[in-house]
Each structure stands twice: as structure tokens, then as C-alpha cells.
mmCIF file of C-alpha atoms and ligand atoms in Angstrom:
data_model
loop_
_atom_site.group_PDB
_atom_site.id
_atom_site.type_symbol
_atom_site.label_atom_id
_atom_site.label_comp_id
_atom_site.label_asym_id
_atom_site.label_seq_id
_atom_site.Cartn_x
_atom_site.Cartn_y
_atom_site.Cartn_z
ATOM 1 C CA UNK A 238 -24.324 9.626 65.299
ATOM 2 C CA UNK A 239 -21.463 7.051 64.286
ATOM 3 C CA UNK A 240 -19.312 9.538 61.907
ATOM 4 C CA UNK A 241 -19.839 13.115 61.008
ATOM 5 C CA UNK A 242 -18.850 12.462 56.931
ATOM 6 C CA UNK A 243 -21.962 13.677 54.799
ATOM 7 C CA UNK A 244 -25.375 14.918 55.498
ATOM 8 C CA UNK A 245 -26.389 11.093 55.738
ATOM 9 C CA UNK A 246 -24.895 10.481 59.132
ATOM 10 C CA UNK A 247 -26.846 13.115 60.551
ATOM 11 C CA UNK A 248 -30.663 12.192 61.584
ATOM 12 C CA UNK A 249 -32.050 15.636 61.896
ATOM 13 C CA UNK A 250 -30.819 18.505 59.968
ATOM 14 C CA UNK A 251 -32.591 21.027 62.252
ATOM 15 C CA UNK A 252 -32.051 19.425 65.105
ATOM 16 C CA UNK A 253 -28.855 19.807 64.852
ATOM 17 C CA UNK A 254 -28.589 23.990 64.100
ATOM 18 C CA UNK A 255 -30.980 24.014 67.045
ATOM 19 C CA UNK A 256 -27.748 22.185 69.051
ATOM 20 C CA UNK A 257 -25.235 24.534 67.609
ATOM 21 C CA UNK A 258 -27.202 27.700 68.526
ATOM 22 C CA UNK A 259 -27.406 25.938 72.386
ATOM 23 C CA UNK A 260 -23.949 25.432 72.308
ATOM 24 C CA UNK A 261 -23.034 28.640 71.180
ATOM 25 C CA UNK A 262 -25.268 30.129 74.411
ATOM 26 C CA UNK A 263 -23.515 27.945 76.659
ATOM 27 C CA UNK A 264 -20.201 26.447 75.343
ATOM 28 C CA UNK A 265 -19.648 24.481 78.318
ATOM 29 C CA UNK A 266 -22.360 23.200 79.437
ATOM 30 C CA UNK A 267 -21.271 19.654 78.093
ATOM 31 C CA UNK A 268 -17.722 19.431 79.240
ATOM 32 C CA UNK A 269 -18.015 16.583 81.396
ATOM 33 C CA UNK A 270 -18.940 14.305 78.062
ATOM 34 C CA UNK A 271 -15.135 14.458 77.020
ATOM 35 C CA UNK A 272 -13.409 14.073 79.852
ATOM 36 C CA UNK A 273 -10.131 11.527 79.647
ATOM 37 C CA UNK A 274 -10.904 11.630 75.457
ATOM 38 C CA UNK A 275 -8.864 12.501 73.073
ATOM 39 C CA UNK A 276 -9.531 14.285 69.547
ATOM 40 C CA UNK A 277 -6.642 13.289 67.019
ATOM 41 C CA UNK A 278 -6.857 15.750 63.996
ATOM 42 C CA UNK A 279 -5.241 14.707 60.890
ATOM 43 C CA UNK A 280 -4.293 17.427 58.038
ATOM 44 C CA UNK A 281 -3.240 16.547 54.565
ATOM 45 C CA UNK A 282 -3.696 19.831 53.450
ATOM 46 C CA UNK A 283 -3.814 23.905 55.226
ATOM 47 C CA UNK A 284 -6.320 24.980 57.290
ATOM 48 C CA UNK A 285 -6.905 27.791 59.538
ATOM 49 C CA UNK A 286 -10.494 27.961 60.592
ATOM 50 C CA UNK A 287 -10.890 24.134 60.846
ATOM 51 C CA UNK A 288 -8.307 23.096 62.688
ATOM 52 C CA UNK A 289 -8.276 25.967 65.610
ATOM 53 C CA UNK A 290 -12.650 25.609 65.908
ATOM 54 C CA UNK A 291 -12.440 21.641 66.000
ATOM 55 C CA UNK A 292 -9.149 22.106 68.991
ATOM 56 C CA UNK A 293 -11.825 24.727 70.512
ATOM 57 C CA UNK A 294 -14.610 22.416 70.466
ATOM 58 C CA UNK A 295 -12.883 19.518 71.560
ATOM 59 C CA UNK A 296 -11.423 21.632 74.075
ATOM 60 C CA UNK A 297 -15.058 22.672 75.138
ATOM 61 C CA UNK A 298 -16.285 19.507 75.602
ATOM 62 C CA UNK A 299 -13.355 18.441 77.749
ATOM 63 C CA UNK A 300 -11.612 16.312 75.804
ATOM 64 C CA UNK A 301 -7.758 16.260 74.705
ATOM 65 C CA UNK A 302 -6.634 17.108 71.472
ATOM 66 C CA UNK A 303 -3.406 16.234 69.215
ATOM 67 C CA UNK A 304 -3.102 17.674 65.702
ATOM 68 C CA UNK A 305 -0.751 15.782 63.246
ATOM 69 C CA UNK A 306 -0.271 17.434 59.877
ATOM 70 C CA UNK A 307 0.452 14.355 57.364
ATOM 71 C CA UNK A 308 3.029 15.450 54.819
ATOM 72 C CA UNK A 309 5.196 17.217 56.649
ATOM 73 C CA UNK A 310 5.218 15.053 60.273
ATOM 74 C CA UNK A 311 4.717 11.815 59.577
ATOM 75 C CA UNK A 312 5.207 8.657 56.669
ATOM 76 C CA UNK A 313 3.828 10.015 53.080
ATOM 77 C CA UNK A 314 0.711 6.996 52.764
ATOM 78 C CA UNK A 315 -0.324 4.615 50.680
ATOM 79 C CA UNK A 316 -4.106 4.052 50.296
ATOM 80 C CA UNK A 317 -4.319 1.673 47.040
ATOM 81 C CA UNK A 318 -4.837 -1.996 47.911
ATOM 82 C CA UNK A 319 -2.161 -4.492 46.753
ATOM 83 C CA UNK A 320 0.337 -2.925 45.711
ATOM 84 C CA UNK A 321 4.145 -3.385 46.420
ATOM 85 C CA UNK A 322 5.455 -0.410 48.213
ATOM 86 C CA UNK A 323 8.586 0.133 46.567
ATOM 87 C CA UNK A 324 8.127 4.178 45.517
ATOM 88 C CA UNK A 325 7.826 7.191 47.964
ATOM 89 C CA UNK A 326 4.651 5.858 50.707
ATOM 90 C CA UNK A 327 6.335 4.223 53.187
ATOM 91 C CA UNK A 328 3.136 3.263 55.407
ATOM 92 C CA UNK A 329 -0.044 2.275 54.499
ATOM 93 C CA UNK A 330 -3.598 3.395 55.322
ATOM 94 C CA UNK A 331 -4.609 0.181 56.869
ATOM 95 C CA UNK A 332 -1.550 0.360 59.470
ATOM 96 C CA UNK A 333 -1.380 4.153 59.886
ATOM 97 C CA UNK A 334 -5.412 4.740 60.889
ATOM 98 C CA UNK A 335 -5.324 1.220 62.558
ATOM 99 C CA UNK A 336 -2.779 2.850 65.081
ATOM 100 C CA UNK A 337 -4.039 6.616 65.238
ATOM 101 C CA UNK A 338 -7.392 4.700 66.577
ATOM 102 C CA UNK A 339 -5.681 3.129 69.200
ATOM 103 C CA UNK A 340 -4.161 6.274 70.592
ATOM 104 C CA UNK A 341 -7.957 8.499 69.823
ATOM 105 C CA UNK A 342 -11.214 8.486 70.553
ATOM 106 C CA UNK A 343 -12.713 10.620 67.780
ATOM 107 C CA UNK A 344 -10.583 11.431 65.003
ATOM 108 C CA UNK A 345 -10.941 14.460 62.318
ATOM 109 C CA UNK A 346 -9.394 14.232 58.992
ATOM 110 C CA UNK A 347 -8.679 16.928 56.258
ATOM 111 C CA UNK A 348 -7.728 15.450 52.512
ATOM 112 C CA UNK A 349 -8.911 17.540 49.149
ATOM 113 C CA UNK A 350 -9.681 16.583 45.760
ATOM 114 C CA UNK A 351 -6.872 15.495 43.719
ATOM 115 C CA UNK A 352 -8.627 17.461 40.740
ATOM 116 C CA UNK A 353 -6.990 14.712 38.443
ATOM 117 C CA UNK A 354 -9.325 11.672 38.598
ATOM 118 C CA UNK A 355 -12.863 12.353 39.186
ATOM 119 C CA UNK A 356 -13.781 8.722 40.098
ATOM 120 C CA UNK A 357 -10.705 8.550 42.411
ATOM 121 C CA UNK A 358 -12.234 11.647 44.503
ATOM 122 C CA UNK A 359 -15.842 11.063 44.369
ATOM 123 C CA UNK A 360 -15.184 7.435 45.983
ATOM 124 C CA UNK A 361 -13.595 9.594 48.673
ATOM 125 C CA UNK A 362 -10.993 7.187 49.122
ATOM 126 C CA UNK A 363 -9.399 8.839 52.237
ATOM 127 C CA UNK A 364 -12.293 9.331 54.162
ATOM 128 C CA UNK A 365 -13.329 6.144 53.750
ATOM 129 C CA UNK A 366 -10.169 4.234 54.833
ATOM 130 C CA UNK A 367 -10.123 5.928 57.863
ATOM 131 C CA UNK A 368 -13.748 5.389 58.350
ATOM 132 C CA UNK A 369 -13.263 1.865 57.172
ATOM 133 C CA UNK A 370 -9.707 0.877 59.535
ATOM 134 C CA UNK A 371 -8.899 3.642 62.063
ATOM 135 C CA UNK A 372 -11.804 1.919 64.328
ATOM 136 C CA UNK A 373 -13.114 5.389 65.677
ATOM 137 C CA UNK A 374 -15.733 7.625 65.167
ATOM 138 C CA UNK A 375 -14.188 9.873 61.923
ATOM 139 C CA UNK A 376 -15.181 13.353 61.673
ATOM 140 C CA UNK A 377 -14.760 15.335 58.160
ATOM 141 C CA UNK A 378 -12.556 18.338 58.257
ATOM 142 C CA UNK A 379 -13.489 18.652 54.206
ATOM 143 C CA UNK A 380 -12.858 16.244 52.038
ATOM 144 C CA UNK A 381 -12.564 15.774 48.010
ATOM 145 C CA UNK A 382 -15.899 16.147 47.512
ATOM 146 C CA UNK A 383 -17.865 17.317 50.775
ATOM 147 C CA UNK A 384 -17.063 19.878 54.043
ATOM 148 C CA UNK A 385 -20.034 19.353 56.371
ATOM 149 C CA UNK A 386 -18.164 21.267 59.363
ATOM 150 C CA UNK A 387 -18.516 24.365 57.257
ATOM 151 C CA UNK A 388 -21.931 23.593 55.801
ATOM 152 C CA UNK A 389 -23.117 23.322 59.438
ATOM 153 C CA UNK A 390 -21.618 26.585 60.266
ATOM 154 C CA UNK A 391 -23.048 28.064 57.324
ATOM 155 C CA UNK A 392 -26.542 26.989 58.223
ATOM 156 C CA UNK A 393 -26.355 28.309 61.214
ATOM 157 C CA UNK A 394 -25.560 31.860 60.869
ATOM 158 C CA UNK A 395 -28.314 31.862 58.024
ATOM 159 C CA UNK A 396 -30.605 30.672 61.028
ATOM 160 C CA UNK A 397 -28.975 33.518 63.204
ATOM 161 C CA UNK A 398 -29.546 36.182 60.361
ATOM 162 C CA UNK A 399 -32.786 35.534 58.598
ATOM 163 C CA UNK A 400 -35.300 38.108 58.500
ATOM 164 C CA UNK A 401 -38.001 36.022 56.744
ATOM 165 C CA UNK A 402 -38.892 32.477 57.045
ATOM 166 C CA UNK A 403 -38.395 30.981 54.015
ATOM 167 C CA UNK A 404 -35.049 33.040 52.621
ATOM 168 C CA UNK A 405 -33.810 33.067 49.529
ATOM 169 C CA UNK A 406 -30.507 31.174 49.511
ATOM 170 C CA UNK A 407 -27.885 31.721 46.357
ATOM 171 C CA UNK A 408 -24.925 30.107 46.249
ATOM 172 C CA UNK A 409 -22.498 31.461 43.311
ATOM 173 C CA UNK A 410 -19.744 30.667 41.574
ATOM 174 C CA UNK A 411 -16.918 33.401 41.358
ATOM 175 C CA UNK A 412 -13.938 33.622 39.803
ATOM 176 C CA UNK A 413 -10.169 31.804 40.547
ATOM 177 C CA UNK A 414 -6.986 31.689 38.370
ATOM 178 C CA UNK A 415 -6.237 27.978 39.835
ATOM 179 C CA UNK A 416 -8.866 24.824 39.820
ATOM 180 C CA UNK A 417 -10.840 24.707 43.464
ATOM 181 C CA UNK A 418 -12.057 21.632 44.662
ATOM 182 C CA UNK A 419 -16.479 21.272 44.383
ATOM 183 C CA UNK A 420 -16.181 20.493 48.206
ATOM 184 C CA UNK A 421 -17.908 23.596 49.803
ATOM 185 C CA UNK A 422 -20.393 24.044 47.131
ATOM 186 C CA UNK A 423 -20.855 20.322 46.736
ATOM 187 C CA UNK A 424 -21.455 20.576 50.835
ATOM 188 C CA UNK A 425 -23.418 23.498 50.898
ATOM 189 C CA UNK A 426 -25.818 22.601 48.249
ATOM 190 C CA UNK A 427 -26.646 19.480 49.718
ATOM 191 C CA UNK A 428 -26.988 21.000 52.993
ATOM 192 C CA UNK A 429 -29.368 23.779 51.993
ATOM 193 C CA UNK A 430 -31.726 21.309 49.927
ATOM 194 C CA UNK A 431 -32.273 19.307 53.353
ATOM 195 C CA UNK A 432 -33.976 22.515 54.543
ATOM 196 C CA UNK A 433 -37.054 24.242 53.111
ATOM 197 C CA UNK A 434 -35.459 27.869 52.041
ATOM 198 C CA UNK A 435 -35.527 28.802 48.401
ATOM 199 C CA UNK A 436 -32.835 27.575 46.352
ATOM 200 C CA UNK A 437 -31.092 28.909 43.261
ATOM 201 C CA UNK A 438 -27.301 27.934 42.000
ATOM 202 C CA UNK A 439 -25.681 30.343 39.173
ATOM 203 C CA UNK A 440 -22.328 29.608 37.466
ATOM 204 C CA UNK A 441 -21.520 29.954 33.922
ATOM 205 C CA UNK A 442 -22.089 26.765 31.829
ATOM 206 C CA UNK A 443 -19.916 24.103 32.115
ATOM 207 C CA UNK A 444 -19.520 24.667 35.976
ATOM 208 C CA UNK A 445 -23.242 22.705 37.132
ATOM 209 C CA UNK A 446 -22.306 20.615 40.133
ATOM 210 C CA UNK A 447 -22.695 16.706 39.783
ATOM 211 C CA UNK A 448 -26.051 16.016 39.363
ATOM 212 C CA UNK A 449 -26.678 14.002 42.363
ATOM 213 C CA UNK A 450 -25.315 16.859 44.343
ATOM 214 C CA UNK A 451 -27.573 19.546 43.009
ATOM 215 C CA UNK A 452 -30.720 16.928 42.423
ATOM 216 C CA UNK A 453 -33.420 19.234 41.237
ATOM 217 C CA UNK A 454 -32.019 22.945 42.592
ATOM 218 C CA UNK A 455 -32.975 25.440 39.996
ATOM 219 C CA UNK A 456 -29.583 26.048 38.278
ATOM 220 C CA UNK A 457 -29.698 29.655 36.742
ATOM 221 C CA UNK A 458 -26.275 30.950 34.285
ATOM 222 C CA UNK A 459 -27.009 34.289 34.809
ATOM 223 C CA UNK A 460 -25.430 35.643 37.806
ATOM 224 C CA UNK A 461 -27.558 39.294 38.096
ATOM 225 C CA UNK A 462 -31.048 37.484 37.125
ATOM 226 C CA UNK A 463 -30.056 35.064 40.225
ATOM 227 C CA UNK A 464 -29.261 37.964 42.456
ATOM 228 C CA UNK A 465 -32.951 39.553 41.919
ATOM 229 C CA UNK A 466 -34.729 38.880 45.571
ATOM 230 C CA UNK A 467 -31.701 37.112 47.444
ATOM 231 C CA UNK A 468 -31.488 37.017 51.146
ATOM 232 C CA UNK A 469 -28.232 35.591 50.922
ATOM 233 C CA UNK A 470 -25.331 35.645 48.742
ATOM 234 C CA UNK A 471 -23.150 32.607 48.938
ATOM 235 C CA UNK A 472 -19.817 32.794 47.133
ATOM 236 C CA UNK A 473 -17.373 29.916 46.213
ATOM 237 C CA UNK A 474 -15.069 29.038 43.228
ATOM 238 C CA UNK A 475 -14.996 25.649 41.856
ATOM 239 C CA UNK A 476 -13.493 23.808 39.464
ATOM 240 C CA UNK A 477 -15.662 22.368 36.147
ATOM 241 C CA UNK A 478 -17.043 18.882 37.156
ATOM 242 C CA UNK A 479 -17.763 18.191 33.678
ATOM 243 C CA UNK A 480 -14.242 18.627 32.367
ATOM 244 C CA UNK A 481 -13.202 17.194 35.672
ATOM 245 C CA UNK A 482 -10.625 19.742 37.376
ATOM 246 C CA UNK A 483 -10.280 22.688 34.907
ATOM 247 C CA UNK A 484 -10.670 26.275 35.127
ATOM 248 C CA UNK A 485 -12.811 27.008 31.990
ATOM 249 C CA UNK A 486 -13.143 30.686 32.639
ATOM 250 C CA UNK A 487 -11.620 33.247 34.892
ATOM 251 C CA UNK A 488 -14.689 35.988 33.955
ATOM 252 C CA UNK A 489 -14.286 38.762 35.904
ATOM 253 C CA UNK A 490 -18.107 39.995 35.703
ATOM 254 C CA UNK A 491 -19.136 36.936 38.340
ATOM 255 C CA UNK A 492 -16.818 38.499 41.180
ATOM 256 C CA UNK A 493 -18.974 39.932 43.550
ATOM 257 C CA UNK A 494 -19.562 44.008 43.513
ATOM 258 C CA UNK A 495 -21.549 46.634 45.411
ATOM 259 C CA UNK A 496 -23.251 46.993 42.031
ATOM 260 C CA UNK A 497 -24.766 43.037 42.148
ATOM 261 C CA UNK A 498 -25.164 43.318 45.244
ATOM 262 C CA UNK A 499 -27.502 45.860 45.069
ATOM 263 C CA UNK A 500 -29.783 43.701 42.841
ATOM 264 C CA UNK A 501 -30.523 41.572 46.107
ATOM 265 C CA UNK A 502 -33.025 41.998 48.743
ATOM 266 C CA UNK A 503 -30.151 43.648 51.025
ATOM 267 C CA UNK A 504 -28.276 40.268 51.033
ATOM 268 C CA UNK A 505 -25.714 39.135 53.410
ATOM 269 C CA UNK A 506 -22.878 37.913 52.111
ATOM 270 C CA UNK A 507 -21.124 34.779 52.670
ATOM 271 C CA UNK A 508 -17.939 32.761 52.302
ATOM 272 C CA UNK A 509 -16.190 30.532 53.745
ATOM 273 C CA UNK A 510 -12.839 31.812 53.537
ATOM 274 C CA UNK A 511 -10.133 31.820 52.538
ATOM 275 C CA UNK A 512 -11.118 34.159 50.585
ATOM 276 C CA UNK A 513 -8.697 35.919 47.867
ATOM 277 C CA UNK A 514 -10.195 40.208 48.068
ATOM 278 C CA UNK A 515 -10.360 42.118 44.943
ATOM 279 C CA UNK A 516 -10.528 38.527 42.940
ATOM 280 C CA UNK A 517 -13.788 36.959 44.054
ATOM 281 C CA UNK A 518 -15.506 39.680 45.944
ATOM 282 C CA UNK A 519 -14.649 44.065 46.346
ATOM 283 C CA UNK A 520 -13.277 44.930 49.526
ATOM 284 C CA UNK A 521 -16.926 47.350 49.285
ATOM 285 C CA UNK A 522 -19.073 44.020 50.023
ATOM 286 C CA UNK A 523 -16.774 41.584 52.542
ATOM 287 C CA UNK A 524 -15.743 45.362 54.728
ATOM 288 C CA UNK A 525 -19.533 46.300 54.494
ATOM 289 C CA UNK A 526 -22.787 46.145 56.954
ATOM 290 C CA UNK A 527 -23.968 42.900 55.171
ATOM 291 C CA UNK A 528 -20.854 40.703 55.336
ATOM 292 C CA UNK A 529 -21.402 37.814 57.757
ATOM 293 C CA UNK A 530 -17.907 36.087 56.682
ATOM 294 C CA UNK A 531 -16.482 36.977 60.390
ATOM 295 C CA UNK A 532 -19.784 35.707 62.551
ATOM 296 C CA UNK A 533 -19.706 32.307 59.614
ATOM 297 C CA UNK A 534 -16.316 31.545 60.582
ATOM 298 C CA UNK A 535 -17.253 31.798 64.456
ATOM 299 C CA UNK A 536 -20.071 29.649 64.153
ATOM 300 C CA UNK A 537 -17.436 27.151 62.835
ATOM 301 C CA UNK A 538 -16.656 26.409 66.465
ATOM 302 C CA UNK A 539 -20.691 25.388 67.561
ATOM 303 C CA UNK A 540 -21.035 23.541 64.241
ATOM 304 C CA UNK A 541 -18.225 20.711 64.842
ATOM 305 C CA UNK A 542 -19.146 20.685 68.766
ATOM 306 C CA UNK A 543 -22.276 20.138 67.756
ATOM 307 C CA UNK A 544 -21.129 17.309 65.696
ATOM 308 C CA UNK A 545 -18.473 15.687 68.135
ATOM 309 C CA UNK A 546 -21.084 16.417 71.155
ATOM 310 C CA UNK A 547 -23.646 13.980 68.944
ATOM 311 C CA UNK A 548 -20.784 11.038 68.450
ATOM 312 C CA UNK A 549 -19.534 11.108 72.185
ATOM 313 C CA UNK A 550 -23.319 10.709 72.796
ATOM 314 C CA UNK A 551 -23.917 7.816 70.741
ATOM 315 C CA UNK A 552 -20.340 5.788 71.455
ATOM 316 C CA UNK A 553 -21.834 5.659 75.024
HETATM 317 N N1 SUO B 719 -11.617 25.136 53.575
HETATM 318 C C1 SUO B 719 -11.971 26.251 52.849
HETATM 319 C C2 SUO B 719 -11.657 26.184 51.394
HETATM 320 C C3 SUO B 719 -10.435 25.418 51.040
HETATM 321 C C4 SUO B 719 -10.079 25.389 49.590
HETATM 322 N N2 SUO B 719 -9.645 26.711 49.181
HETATM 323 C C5 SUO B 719 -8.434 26.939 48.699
HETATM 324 O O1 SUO B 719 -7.686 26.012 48.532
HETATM 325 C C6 SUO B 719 -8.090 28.378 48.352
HETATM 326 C C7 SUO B 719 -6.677 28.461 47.936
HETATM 327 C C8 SUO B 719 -6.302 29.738 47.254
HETATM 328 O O2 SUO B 719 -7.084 30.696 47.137
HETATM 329 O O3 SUO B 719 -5.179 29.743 46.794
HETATM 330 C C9 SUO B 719 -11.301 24.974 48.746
HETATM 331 O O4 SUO B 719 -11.683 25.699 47.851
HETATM 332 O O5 SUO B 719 -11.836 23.888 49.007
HETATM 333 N N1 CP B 720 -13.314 27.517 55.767
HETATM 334 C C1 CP B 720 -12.317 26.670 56.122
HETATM 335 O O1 CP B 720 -12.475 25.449 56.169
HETATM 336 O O2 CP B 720 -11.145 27.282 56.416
HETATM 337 P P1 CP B 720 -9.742 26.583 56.595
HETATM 338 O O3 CP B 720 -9.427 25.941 55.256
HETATM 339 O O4 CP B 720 -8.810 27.669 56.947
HETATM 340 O O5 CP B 720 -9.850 25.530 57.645
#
């Protein structure tokens, strides 16, 4: 594997769970791949999951790591071509991942949706300058539009938890007073339709995900008919990606309650986190026996070694 960006880089979907779950039995049974390497992690925006599990992997696998928050450590960047650099940016994407490859081996980067221009994000214009000048293998520590790291994760612990062989997945929308990026559910979605569980989206209308992100996943606008038969509960705000970046509705009814959850087939439920209590989801459901949020955020550590073990492979 070159880059760890979308699902597309990845050859085998199951293949790689199967590696996370082996990873997870035996963190470091791969540490000699890494040795003298060095993981560069780039943040343009918070994290606390993301950037402690990638140090961990990289860490597990033997390698080096140095974390450089953009922003607030280094030169604000430019990433449009041809222009003259007279306002804030002092440095420019082509220079500034030109010379981060030359000090690492692998680097991960972190940079959200704008929420302004939906073209802008959906080219992914970050991502792809790294990918396209820092000269390195680039993994994705979520991006505008995608977070495979998590999706990975997320994959796994429905591997870990299943009780039947074909669950029934739901991922819904819940409520936020601020516009979300589409990244996890964008991710999520595309990661779930590359397996063969059952399917269903629900978010009130004006919320469907881009349609070449939810292809032909049955999307359902009733949150409780959803809910009948689940296996798994998977809850995420986003903004609208029809009226690019807005929050159309804060409705209250789509948070997640003891009383929905109890339409399910004894669901777990999942988030990514952060996750904002009383707001999205009752302290009743994320404190309860069928939480997995706390196991979902461990498994963030197997899912990116899993990832970086994969690129050290292939770069030889
Ligand atoms: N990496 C996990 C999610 C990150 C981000 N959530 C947030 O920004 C939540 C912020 C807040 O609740 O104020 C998102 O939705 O993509
Ligand atoms: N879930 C996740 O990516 O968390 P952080 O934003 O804290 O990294």
C-alpha cells in the first residue's frame, strides 16, 4: 500500500481487519519493520484519539515519531497555485511538504472541511498536496471529506462484537448546534458498503450524504423505523451537503435515548468521539452495557498500525 487516504488505496478490506485484530493480539510482533524510521504527524486542527494511537502505533512498530501542529508551530500555508504571497501564508505547500519528506519516512496529516466551498473540500486539496510533493508515503488523520483511521477502527470492533454474521449496521445522524464536517460518516459509509453487513443511513431530509458516497445504501428519514432490528447504532452529526455547510435543524428527537434504543435488536452503540453527552446521545446509552465508544477508540491504535505496518511493507 502506497498511501493510506481512502478506501481505494487499500486492496483488501478484510484483509486488513483480519491485520488489525493480529496486531491487537500481539502489538509487537512487527517492531523490527520501523526501526531507524520516522513518523512525522502534521495537525491543522485538534485531536486526541488520533494523534496519541498513530504515536502508539508508530511507536509499536519501532519507528520514531515527531508531531508538528500547523497553526500554532510553524508558517500559516499557502496551497493555491500561482499566486503572489503577499497576505498572511508565508510558505507554501510545495516547499513546506517537499522538506517535511526529507526529514520522514511516513507522514500523517490532519486538515477538515472548510464547510465554505464544497468543491474546494471534496478535491481534498490538502491531502493531495502532500500526497502530490511531500515525496512520502501520506497517511490520513481525517480529512475534509474522509477519516479512514477511524473507519478502520470502527470496523473492527463491529468484527470484535458481532453476534450474527451479517449485522445490521445504522449509521445516524444526531443533532449539533455548529456545522460538522461529512468526514466520519462520509468514511464510514463507504467503509461499511465494502463489506457485506446490512446497511441503512437515517437523517432528516436535506442531510443525504453525496451521492457517490452513499451509492445505493438504503437511505431511511425516519430515525425509530431505522432503529427496528439494528445490531449497531452508529451516531455522527454532519453538516447538510446539499446546502453545503449548514445546520438545517438542531431536532432534538434524533439524539440518541434509552427509549430508541430499545427499538434495536440490543444494539451497541457507537461513536467516534468527541462526543458532546446530553446533546447527541443520554448519558443512559454511552454509560450503559451496550456502549462500545471506549473499546472503538482503543481499536484506533490496531487500525493505523495496521495501515502504517502495510506502507513500510510495500516501500521495501
Ligand atoms: N475526529 C473526530 C471528529 C472530529 C470532528 N468533530 C468535532 O469537530 C466536534 C467539535 C465539537 O463538538 O465542538 C468532526 O465531526 O469531524
Ligand atoms: N475520533 C477521533 O478522530 O478523535 P480525535 O479528533 O480526538 O483525534
Amino acid at each position: 500500500m502506497k498511501h493510506f487516504i481512502n478506501p481505494n488505496d487499500v486492496d483488501s478490506v478484510e484483509e486488513l481487519v483480519q491485520l488489525g485484530l493480529e496486531l491487537k493480539a500481539d502489538p509487537l510482533k512487527f517492531q523490527h519493520l520501523g526501526r531507524n524510521l520516522t513518523m512525522g504527524l502534521v495537525f491543522f486542527n485538534s485531536s486526541l484519539r488520533t494523534r496519541v494511537s498513530t504515536q502508539k502505533a508508530a511507536l509499536n512498530l519501532g519507528m520514531n515519531v515527531i508531531v508538528m501542529n500547523v497553526g500554532s508551530d510553524s508558517w500559516q500555508l499557502e496551497f493555491e497555485d500561482g499566486v503572489i504571497m503577499d497576505q498572511g501564508k508565508a510558505e507554501h505547500v510545495k516547499e513546506a511538504a517537499a522538506v517535511l519528506g526529507q526529514y520522514c519516512d511516513v507522514i500523517g496529516v490532519r486538515a477538515f472541511a472548510g464547510l465554505t466551498d464544497r468543491d474546494e473540500d471534496y478535491k481534498e486539496i490538502v491531502l493531495e498536496s502532500f500526497r502530490r510533493y511531500a515525496g512520502v508515503p501520506i497517511v490520513n488523520l481525517e480529512s475534509a471529506t474522509r477519516h479512514p483511521c477511524q473507519s478502520l477502527a470502527d470496523l473492527i470492533t463491529i468484527e470484535e462484537l458481532k453476534k450474527k454474521e451479517r449485522p445490521k449496521v445504522v449509521l445516524t445522524w444526531v443533532p449539533h448546534f455548529k456545522p460538522l464536517p461529512q468526514a466520519v460518516a462520509n468514511s464510514f459509509a463507504e467503509w461499511v458498503l465494502k463489506t457485506d453487513y446490512e446497511f441503512v443511513i437515517a437523517n432528516p431530509e436535506g442531510y443525504d450524504l453525496a451521492p457517490e458516497i452513499r451509492k445505493d445504501a438504503l437511505v431511511m428519514h425516519d430515525q425509530a423505523e431505522a432503529f427496528k432490528g439494528a445490531d449497531f447504532i452508529y451516531a455522527k452529526n454532519w453538516s447538510s451537503y446539499e446546502h453545503y455547510g449548514q445546520v438545517l435543524t438542531q431536532d432534538r428527537s434524533w439524539a440518541i435515548t434509552e427509549e430508541r434504543m430499545a427499538l434495536t435488536d440490543d444494539a451497541f452503540f457507537m461513536h467516534c468521539l468527541p462526543v458532546r453527552r446530553g446533546l447527541k446521545v443520554a448519558d443512559a446509552v454511552i454509560d450503559g452495557p451496550h456502549s462500545a465508544v471506549i473499546q472503538q477508540a482503543g481499536n484506533r491504535v490496531w487500525s493505523v498500525q495496521a495501515a502504517i505496518k502495510k506502507i513500510l511493507e510495500a516501500r521495501g
